[in-house]
Short mmCIF file of N, CA and C in Angstrom, two decimals:
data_model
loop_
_atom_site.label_atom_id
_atom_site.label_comp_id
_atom_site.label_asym_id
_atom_site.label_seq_id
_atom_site.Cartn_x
_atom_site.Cartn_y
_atom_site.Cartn_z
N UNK W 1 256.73 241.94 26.03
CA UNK W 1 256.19 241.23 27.19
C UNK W 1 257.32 240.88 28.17
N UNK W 2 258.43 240.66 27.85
CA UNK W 2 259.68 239.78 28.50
C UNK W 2 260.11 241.77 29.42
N UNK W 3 259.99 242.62 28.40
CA UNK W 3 260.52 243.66 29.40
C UNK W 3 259.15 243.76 30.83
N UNK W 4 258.09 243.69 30.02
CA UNK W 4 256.79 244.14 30.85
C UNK W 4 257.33 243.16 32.64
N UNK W 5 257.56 242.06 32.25
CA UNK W 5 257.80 240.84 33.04
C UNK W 5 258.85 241.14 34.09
N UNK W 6 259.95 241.61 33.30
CA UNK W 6 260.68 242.04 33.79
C UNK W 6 261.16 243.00 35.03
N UNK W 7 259.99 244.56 34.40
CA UNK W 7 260.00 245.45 35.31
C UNK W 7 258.95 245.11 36.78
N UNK W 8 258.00 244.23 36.24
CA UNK W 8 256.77 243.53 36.91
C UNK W 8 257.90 243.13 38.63
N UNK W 9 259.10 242.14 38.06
CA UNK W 9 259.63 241.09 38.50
C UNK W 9 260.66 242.25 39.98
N UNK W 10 260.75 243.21 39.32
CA UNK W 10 261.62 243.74 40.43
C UNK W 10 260.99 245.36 40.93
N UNK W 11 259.47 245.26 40.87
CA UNK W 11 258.45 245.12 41.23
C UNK W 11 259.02 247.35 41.36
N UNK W 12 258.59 247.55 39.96
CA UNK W 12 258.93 249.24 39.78
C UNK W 12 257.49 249.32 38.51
N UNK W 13 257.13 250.86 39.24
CA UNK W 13 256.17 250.91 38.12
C UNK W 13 256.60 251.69 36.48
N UNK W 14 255.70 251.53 35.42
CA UNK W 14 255.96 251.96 33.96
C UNK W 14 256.68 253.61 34.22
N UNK W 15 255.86 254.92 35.35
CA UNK W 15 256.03 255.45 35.59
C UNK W 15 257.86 255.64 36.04
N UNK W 16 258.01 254.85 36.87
CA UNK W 16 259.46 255.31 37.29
C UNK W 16 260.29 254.58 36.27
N UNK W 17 259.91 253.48 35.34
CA UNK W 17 261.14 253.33 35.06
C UNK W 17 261.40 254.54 33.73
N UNK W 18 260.06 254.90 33.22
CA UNK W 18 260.38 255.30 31.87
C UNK W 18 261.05 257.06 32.31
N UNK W 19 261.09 257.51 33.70
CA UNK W 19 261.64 258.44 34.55
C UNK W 19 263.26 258.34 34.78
N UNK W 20 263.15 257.15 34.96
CA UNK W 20 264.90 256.65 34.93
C UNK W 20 265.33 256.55 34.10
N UNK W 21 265.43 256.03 32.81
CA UNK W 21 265.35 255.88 31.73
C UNK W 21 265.47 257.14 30.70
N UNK W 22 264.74 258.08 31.19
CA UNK W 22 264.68 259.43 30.32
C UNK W 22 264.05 259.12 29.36
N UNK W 23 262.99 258.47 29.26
CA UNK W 23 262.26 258.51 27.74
C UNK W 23 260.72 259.12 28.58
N UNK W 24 259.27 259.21 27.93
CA UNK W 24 258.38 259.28 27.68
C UNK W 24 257.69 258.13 28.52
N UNK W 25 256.70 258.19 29.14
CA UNK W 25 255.71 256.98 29.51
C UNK W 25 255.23 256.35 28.46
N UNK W 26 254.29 257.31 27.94
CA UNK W 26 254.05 256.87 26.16
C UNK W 26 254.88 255.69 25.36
N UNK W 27 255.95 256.33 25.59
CA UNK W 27 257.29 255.61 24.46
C UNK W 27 257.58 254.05 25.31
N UNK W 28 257.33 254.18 26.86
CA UNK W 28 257.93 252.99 27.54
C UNK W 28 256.54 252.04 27.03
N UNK W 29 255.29 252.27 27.40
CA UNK W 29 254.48 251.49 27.23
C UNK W 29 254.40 251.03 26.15
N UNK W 30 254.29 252.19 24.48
CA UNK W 30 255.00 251.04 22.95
C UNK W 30 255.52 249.87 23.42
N UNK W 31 256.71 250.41 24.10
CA UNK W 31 257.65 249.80 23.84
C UNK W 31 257.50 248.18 24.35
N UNK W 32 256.71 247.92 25.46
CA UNK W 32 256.20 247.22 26.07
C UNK W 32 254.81 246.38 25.43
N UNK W 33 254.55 246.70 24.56
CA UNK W 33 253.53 246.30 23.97
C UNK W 33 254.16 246.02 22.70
N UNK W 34 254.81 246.20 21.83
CA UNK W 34 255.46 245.76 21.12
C UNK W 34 254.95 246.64 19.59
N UNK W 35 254.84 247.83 19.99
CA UNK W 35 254.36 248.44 18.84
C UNK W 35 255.10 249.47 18.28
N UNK W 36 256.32 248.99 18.42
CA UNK W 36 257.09 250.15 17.67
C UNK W 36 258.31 250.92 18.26
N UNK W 37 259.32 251.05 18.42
CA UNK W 37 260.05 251.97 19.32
C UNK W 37 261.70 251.53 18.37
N UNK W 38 262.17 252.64 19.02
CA UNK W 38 263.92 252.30 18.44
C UNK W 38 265.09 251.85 19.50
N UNK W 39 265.76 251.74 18.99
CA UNK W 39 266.90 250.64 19.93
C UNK W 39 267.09 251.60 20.69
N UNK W 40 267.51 252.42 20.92
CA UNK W 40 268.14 253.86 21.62
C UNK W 40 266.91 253.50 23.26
N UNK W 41 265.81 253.48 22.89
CA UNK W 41 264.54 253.94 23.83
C UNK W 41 264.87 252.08 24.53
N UNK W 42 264.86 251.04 23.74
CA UNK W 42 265.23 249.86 24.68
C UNK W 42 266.83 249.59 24.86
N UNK W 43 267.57 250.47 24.64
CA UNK W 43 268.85 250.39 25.17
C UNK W 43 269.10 250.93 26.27
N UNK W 44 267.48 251.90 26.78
CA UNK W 44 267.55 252.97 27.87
C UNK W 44 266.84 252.48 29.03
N UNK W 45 265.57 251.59 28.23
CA UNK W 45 265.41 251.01 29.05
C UNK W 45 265.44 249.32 30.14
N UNK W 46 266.70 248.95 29.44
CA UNK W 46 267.65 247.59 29.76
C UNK W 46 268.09 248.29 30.61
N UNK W 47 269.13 249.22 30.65
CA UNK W 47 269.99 249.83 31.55
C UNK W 47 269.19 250.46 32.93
N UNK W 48 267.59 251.18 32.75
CA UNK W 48 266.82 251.50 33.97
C UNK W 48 266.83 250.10 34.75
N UNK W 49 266.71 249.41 33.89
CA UNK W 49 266.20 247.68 34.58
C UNK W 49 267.80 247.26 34.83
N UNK W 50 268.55 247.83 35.05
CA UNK W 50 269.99 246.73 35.22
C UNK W 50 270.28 245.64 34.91
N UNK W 51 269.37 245.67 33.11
CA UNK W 51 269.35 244.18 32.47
C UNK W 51 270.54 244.56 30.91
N UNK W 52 271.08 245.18 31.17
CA UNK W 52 272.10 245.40 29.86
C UNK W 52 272.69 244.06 29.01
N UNK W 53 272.58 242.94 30.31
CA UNK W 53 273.19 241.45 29.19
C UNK W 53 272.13 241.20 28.65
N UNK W 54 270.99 241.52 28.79
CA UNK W 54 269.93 241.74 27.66
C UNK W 54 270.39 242.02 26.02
N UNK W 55 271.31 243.02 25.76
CA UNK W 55 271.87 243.21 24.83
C UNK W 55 272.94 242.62 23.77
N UNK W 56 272.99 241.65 24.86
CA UNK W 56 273.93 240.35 24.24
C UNK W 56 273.22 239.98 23.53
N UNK W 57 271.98 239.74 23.87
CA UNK W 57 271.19 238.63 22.26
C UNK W 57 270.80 239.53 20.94
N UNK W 58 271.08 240.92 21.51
CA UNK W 58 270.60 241.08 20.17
C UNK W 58 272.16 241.34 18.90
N UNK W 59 273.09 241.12 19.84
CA UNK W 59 274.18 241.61 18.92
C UNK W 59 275.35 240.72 19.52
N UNK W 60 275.38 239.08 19.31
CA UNK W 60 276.08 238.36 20.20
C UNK W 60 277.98 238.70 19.30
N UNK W 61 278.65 237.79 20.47
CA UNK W 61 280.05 238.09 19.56
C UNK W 61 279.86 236.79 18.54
N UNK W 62 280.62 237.05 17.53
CA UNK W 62 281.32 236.05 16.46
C UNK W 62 281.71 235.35 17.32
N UNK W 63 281.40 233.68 16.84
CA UNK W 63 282.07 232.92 17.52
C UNK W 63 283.50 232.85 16.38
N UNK W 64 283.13 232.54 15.27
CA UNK W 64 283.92 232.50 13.54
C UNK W 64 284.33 233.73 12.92
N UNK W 65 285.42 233.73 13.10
CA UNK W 65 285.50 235.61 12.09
C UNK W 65 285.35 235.43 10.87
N UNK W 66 283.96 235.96 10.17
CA UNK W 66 283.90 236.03 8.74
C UNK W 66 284.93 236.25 8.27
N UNK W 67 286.42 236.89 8.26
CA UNK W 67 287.61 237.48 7.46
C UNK W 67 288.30 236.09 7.43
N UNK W 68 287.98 235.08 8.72
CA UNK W 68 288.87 234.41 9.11
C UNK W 68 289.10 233.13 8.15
N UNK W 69 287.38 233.23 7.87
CA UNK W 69 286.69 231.68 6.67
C UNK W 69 287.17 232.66 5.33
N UNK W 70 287.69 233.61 5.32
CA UNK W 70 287.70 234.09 3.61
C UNK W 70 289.39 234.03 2.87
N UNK W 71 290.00 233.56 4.11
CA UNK W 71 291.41 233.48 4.50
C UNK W 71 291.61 231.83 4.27
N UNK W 72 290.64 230.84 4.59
CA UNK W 72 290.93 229.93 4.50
C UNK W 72 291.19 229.35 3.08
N UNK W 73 291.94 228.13 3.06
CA UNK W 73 291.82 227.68 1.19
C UNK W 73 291.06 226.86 1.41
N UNK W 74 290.49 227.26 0.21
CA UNK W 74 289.38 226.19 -0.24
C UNK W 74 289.26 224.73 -0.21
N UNK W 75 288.65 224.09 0.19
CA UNK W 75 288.49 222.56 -0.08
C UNK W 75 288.54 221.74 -1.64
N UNK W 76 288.83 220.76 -1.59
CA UNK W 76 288.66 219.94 -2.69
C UNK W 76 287.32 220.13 -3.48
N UNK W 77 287.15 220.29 -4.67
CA UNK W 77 286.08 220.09 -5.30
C UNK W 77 285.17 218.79 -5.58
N UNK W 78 286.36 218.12 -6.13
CA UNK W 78 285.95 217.33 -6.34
C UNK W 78 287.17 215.69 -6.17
N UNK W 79 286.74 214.15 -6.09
CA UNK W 79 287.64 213.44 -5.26
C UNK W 79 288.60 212.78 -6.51
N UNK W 80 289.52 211.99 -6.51
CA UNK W 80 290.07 211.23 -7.05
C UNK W 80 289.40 209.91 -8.05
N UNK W 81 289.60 209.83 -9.26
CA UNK W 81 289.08 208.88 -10.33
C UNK W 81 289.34 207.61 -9.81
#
């Protein structure tokens, strides 16, 4: 819905974007309806929409480097009698 909204918003039809995009009409409308599609087909079509920081949420940076907490020493277990 948020893409549907989207393409709605800067006012292009299903037709051209899924043209820009290089996918299928078919595949844009799934995709838009929420029934199925692969990252590749909404990675294609973020970029028709010139919404690519779109892609930030699905794969944000580490704020914490997991290596970084496995590096650390451990805390106390347990406190003083």
């Amino acid at each position: 819905a948020r893409l549907r909204d989207l393409r709605l918003a800067q006012d292009y039809t299903q037709a051209s974007v899924a043209d820009k995009a290089g996918i299928s009409l078919r595949a844009l409308r799934e995709l838009e309806a929420g029934r199925g599609s692969t990252v590749l087909t909404l990675v294609r079509v973020l970029k028709a929409l010139d919404a690519e920081h779109g892609l930030e949420t699905l794969a944000p940076r580490p704020t914490i480097s997991p290596m970084a907490l496995l590096r650390r020493p451990a805390g106390r277990a347990r406190g003083r009698r």
